[in-house]
Backbone as a chain_set.jsonl record, in Angstrom:
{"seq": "XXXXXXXXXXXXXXXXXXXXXXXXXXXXXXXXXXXXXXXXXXXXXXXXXXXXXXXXXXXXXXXXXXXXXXXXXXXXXXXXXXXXXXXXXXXXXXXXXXXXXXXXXXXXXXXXXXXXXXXXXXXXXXXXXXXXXXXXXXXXXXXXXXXXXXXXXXXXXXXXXXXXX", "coords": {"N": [[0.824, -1.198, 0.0], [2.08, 1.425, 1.097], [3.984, 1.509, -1.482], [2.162, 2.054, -3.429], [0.878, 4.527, -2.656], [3.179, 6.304, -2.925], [3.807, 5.995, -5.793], [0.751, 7.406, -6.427], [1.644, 9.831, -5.297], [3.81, 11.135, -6.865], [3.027, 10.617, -9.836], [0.962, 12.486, -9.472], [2.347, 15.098, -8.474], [3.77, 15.121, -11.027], [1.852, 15.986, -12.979], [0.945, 18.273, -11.625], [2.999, 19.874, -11.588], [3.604, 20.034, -15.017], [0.891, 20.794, -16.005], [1.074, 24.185, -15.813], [2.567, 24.522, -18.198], [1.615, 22.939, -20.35], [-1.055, 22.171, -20.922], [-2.911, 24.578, -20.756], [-2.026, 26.143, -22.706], [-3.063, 24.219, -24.815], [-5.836, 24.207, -24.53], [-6.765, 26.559, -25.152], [-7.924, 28.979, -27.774], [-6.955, 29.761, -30.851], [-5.303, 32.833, -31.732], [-6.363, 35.763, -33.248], [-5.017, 36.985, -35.921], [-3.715, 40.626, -36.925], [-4.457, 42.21, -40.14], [-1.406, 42.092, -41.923], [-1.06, 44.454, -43.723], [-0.167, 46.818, -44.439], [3.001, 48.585, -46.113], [4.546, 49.796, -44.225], [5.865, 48.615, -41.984], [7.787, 46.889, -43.197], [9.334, 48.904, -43.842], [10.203, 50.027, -41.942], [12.246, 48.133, -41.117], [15.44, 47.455, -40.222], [18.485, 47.995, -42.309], [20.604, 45.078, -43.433], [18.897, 42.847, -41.726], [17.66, 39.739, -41.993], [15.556, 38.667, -44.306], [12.729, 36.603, -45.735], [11.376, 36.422, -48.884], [8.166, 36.244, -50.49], [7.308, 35.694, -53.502], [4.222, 36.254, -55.427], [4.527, 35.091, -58.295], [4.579, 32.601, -56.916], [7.498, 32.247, -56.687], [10.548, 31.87, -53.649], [12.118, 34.277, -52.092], [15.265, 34.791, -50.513], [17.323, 36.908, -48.504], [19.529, 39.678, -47.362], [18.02, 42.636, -46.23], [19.178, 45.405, -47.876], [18.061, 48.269, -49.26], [14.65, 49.709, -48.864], [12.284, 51.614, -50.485], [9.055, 53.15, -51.391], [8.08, 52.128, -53.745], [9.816, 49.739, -53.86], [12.062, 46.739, -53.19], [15.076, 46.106, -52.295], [17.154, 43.125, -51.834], [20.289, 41.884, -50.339], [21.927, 39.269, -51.622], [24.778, 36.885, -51.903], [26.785, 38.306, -52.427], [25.524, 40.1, -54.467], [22.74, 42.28, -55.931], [19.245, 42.006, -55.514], [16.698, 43.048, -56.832], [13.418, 43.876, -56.092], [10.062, 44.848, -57.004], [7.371, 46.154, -55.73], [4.873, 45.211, -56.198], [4.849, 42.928, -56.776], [5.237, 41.151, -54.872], [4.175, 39.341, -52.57], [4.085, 38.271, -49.637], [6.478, 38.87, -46.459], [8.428, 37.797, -44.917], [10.314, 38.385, -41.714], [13.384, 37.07, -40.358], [14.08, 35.966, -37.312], [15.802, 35.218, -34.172], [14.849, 32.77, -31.618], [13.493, 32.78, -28.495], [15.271, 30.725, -26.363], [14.331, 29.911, -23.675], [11.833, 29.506, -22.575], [11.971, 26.461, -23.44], [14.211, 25.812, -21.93], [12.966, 25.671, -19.357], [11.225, 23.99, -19.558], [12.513, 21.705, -20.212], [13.939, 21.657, -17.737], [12.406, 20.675, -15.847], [10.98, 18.922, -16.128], [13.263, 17.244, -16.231], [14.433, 17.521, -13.432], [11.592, 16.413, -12.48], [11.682, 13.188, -13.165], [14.404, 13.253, -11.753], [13.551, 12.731, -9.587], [11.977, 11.535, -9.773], [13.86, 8.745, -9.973], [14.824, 8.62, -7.979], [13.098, 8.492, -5.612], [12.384, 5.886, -6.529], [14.678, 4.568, -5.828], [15.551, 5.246, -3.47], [13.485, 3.852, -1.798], [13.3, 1.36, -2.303], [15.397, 1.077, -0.787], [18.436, 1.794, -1.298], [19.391, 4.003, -0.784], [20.632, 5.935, 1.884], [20.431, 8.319, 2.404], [19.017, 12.092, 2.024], [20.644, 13.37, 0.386], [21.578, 12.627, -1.99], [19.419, 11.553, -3.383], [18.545, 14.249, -3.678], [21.015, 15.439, -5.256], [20.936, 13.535, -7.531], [18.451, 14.361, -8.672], [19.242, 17.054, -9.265], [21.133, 16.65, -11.265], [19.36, 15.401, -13.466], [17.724, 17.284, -13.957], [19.411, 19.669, -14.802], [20.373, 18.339, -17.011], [18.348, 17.84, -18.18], [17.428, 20.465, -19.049], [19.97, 21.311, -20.325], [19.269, 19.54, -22.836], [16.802, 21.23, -23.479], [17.323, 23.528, -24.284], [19.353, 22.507, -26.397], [17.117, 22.262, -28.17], [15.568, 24.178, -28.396], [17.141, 25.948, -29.386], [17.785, 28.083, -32.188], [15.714, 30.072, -35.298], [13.024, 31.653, -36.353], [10.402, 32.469, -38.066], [8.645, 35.47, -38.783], [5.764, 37.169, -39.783], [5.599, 40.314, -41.897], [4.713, 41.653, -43.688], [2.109, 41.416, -46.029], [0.268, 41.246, -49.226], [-2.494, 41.995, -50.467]], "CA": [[0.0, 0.0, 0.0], [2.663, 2.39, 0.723], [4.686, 1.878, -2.473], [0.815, 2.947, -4.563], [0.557, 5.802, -2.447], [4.18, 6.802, -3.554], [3.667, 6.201, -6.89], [0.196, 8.413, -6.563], [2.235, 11.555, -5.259], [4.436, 10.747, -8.226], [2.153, 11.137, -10.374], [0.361, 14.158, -8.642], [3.465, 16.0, -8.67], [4.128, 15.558, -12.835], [0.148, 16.516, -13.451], [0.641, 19.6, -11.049], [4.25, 20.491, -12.695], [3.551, 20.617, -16.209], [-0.579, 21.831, -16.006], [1.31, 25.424, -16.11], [3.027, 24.257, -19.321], [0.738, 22.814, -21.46], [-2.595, 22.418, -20.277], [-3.658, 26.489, -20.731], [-2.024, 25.743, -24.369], [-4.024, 23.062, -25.466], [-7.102, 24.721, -24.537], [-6.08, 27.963, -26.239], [-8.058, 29.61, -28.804], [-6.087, 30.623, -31.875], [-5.179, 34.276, -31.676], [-6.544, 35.754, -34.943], [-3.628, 37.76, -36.138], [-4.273, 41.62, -37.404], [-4.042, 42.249, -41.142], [-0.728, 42.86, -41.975], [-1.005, 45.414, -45.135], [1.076, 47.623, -44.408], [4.531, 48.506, -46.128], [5.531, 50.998, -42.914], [6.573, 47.657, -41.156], [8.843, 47.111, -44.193], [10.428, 50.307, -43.83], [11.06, 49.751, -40.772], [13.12, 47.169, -40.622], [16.957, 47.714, -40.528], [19.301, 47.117, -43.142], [20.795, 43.913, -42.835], [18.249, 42.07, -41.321], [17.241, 38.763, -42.899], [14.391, 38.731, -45.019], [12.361, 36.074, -46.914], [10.295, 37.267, -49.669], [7.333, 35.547, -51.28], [6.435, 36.63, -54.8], [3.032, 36.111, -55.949], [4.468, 33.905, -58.782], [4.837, 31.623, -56.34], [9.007, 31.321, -55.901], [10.643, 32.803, -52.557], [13.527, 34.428, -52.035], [15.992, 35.044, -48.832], [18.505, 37.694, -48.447], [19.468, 40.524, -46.24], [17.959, 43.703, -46.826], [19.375, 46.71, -48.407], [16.937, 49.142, -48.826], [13.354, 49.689, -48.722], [11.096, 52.537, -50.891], [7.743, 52.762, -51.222], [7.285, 50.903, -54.293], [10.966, 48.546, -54.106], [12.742, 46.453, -52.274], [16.13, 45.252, -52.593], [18.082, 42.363, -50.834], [21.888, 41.539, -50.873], [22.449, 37.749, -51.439], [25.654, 36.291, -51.785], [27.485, 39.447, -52.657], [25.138, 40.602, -55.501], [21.507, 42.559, -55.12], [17.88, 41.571, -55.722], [15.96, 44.329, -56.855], [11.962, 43.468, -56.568], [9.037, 45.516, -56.826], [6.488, 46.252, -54.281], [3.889, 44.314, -56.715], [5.508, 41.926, -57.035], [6.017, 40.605, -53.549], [2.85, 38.509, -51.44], [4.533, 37.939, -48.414], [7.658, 39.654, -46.319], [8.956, 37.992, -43.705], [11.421, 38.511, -41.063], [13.664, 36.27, -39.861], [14.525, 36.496, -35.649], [15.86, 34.707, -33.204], [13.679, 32.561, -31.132], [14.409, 32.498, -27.227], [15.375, 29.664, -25.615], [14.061, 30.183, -22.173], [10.953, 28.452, -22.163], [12.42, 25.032, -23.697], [14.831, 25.409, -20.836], [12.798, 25.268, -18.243], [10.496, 22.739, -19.391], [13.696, 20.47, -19.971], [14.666, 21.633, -16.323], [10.928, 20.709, -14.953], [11.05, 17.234, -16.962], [14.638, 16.33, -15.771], [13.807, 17.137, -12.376], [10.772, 15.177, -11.747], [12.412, 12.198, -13.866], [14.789, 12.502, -11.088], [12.579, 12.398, -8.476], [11.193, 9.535, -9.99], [14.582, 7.887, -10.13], [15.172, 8.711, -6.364], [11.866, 7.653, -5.319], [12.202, 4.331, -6.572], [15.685, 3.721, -5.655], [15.073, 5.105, -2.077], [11.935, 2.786, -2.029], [14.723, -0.176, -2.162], [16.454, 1.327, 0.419], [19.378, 1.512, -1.738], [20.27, 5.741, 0.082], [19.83, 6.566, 3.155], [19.853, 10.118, 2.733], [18.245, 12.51, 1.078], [21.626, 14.252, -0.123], [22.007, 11.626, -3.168], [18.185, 11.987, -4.035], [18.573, 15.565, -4.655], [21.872, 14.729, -5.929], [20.357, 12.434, -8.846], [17.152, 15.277, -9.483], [20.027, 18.181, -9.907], [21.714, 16.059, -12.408], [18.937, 15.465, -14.278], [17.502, 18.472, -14.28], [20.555, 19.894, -15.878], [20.691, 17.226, -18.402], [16.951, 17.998, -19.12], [17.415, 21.826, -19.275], [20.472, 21.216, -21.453], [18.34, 19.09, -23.463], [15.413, 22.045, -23.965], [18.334, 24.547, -24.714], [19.563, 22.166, -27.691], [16.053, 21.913, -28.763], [14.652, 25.417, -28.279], [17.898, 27.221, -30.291], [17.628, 28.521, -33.87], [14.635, 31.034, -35.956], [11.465, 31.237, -36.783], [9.849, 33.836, -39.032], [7.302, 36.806, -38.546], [4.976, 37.835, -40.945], [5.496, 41.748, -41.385], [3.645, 42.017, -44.812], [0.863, 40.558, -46.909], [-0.329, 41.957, -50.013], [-4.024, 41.817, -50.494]], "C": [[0.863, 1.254, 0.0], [3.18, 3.053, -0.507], [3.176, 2.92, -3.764], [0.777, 4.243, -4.039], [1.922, 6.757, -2.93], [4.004, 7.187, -5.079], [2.43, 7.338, -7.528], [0.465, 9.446, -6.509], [2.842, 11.79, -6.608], [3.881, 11.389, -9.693], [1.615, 12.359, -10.662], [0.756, 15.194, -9.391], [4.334, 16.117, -10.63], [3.358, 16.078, -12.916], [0.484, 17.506, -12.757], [1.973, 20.224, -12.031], [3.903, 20.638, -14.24], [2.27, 20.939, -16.691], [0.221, 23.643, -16.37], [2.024, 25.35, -17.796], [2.372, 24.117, -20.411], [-0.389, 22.972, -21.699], [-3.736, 23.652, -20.924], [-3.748, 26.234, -22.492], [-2.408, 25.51, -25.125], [-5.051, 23.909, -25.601], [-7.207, 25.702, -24.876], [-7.263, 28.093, -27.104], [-7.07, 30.347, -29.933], [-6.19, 31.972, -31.961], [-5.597, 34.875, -33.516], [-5.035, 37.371, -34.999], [-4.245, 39.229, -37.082], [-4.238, 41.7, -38.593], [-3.201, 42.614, -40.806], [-0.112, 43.457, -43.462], [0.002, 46.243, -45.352], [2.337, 47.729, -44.822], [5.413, 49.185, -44.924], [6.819, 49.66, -42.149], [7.842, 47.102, -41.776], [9.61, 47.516, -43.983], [11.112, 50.473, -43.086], [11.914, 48.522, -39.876], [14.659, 47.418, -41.224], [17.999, 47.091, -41.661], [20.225, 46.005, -42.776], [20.437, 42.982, -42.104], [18.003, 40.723, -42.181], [15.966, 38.702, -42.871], [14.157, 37.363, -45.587], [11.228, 36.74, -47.415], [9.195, 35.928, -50.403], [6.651, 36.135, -52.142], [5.194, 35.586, -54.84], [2.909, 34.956, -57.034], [4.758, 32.405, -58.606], [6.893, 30.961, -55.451], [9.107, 32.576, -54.557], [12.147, 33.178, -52.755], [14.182, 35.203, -51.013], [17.199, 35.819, -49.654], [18.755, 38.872, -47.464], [18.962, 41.817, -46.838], [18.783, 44.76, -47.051], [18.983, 47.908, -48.473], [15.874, 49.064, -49.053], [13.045, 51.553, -49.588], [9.976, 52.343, -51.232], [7.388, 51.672, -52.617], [8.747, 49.797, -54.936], [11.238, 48.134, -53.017], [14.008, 45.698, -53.07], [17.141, 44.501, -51.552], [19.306, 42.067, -51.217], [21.59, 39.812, -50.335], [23.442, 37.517, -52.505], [26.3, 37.217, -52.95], [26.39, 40.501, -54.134], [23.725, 41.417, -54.79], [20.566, 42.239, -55.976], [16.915, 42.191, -55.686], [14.384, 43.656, -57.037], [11.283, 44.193, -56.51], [7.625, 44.647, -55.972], [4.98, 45.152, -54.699], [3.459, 43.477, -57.063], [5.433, 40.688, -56.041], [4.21, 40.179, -53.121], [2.884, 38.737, -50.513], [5.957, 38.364, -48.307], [7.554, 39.073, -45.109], [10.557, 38.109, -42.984], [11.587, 37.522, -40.487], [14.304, 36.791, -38.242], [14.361, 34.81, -35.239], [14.79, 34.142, -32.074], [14.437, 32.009, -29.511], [14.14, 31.079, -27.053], [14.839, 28.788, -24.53], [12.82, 29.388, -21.946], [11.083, 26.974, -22.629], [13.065, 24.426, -22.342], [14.137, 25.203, -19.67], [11.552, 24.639, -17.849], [11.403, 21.532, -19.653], [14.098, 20.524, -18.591], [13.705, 20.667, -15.584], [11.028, 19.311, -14.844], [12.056, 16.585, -16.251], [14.176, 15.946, -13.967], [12.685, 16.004, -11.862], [11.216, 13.551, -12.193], [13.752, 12.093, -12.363], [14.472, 12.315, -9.949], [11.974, 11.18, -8.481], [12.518, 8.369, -9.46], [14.791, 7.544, -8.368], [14.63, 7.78, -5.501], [12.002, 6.233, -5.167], [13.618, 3.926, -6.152], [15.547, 3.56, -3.88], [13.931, 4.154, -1.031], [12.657, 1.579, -1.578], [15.893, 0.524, -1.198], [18.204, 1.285, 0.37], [20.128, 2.925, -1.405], [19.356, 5.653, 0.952], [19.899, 7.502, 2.997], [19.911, 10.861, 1.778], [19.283, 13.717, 0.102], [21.737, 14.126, -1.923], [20.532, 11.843, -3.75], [18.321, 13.292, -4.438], [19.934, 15.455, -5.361], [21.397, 14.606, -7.808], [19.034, 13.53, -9.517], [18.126, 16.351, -9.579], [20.598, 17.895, -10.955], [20.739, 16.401, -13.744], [17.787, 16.424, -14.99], [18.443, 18.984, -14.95], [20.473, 19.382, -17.025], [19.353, 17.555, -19.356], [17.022, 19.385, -19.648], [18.352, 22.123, -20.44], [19.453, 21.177, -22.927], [17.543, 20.41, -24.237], [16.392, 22.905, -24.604], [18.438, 24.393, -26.275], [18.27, 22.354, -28.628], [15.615, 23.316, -29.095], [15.529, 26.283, -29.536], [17.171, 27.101, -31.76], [16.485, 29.739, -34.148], [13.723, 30.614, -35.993], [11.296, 32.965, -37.36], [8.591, 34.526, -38.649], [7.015, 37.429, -40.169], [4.845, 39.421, -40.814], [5.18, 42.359, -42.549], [2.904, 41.176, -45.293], [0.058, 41.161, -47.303], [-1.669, 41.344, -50.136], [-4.038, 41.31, -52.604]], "O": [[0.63, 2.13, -0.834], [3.116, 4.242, -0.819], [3.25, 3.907, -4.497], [0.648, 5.166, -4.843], [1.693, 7.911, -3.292], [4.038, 8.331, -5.532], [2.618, 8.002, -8.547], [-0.038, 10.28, -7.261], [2.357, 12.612, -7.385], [4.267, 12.348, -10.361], [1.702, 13.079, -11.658], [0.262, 15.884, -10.283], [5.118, 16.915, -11.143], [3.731, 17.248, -13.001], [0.281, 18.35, -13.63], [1.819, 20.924, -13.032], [4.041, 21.815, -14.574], [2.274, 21.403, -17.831], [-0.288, 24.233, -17.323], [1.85, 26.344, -18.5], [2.416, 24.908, -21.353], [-0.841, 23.755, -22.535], [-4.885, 23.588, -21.359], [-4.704, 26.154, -23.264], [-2.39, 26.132, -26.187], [-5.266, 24.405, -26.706], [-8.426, 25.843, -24.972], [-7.771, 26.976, -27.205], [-6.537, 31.438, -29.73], [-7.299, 32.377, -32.307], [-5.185, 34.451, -34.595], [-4.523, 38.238, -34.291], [-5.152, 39.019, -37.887], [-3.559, 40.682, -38.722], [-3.182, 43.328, -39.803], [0.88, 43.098, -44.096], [0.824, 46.32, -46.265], [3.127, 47.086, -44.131], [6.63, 49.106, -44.756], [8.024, 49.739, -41.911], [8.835, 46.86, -41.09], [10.697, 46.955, -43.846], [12.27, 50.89, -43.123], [12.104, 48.196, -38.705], [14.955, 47.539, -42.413], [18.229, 45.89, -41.802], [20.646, 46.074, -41.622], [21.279, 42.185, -41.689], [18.299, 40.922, -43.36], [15.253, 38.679, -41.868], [15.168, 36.776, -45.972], [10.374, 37.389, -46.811], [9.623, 34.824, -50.738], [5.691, 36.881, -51.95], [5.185, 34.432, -54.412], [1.993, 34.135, -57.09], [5.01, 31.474, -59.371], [7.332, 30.177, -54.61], [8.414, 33.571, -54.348], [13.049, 32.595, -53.357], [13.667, 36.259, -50.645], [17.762, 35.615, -50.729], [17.879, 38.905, -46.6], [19.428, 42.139, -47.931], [19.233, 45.107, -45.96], [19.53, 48.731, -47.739], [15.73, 48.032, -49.708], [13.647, 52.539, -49.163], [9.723, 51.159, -51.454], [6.65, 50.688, -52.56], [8.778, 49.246, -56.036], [10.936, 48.688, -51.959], [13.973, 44.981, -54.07], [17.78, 45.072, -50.669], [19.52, 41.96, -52.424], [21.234, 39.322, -49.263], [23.244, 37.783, -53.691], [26.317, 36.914, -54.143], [26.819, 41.574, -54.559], [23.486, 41.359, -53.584], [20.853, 42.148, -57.17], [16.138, 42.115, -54.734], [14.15, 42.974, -58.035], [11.687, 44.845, -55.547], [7.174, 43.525, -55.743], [4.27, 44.541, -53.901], [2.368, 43.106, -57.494], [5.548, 39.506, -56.367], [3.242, 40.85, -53.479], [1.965, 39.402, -50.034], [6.713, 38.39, -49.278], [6.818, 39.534, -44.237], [11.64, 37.963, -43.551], [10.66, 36.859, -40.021], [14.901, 37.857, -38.091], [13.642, 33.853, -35.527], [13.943, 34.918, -31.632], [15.395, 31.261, -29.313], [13.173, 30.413, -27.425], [14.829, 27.564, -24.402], [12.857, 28.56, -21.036], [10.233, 26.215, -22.162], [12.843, 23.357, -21.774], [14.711, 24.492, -18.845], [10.953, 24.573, -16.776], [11.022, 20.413, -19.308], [14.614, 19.503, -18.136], [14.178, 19.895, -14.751], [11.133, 18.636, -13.819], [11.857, 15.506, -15.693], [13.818, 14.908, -13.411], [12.857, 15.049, -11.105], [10.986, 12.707, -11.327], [14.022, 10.966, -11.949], [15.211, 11.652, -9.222], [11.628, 10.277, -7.719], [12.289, 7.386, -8.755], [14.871, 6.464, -7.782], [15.098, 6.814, -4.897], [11.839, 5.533, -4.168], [13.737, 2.701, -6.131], [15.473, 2.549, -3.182], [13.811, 3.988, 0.183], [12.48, 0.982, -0.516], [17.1, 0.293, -1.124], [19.011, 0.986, 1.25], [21.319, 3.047, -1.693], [18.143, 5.457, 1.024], [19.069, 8.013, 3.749], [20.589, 10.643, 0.773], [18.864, 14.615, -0.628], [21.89, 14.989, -2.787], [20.57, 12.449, -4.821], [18.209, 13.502, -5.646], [19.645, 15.335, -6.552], [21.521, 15.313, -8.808], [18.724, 13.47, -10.707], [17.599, 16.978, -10.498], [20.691, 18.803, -11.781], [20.974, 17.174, -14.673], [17.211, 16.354, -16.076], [18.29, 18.655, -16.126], [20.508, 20.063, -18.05], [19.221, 17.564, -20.58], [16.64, 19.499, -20.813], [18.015, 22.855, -21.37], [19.056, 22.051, -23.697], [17.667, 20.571, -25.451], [16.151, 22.978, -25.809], [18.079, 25.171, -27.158], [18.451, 22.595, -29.822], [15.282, 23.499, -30.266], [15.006, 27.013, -30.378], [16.339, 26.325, -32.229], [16.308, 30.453, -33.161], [13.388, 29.453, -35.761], [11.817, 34.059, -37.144], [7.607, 33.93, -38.212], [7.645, 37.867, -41.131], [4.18, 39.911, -39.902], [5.312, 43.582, -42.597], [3.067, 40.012, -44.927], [-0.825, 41.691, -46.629], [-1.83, 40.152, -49.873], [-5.1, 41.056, -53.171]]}, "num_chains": 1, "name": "protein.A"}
C-alpha cells in the first residue's frame, strides 16, 4: 500500500508540474492575427536584417535587406543585389531569433521530476539513506533535461510583417 501511495504523489506532482506548461495551451483559442497590409513595417526594418520574400508567382527568395522605398525592395544575397518591386512581392517575412528560455525550463521541470522519480524508486529499495544523493540524482537530471530544452529550443522562426491583399 505504501509503495501505490508513492507512486500516486508521483504522479500528482508531474500533473501539477507541467498543467502550467501545457494544459492552458491546449485549450487555447487561436489568436486571430491583425491584417498585416502595411509597407511601414517594411520600412522599418533595418538594413541587414534577414528577409524572406514571397512573390506572388509563387518562388521565394531570402537575403538581407538593403533598402526599402515605397514601391521597391532590394536584398543583398551572396554578394550581388535583388531588386523586386512592391507588386511583385505577397509575403515579407522577417527572420529572428527565437528564445530559448521556455524550452529550458520545461527540460529543467522534466529532468527534475524524472529525477525524483529515479530517487523515489531507488530510495523505495532502500538503496540511500539520505536525502543528499536523491537531490543529488534530481540536480543532475535536471541539468541534463534543461540542457536538453536549450539544444532543442535554439535557432529562428519567421514573422509575418507584410501581406499583399
Amino acid at each position: 500500500m505504501k509503495y501505490k501511495m508513492n507512486a500516486a504523489a508521483l504522479i500528482l506532482i508531474v500533473i501539477l508540474t507541467f498543467i502550467p506548461f501545457g494544459l492552458p495551451t491546449a485549450f487555447a483559442q487561436p489568436i486571430s492575427r491583425p491584417a498585416v497590409e502595411t509597407w511601414n513595417l517594411v520600412k522599418a526594418v533595418a538594413p541587414g536584417e534577414s528577409l524572406e520574400i514571397r512573390l506572388k508567382n509563387g518562388d521565394t527568395v531570402n537575403g538581407n535587406l538593403k533598402s526599402v522605398t515605397e514601391t521597391d525592395l532590394t536584398l543583398l544575397r551572396r554578394g550581388s543585389d535583388i531588386n523586386l518591386r512592391r507588386d511583385d512581392i505577397s509575403r515579407v517575412y522577417q527572420t529572428v531569433r527565437k528564445s530559448s528560455q521556455k524550452p529550458v525550463l520545461v527540460g529543467a521541470a522534466a529532468g527534475a521530476l524524472i529525477g525524483v522519480g529515479i530517487g523515489a524508486a531507488v530510495h523505495e529499495k532502500k538503496a540511500v539513506k539520505t536525502g543528499a544523493t536523491f537531490l543529488l540524482v534530481a540536480g543532475v537530471t535536471s541539468t541534463i533535461g534543461a540542457l536538453v530544452g536549450w539544444g532543442l529550443g535554439r535557432g529562428k522562426s519567421k514573422v509575418l510583417i507584410y501581406e499583399a491583399r
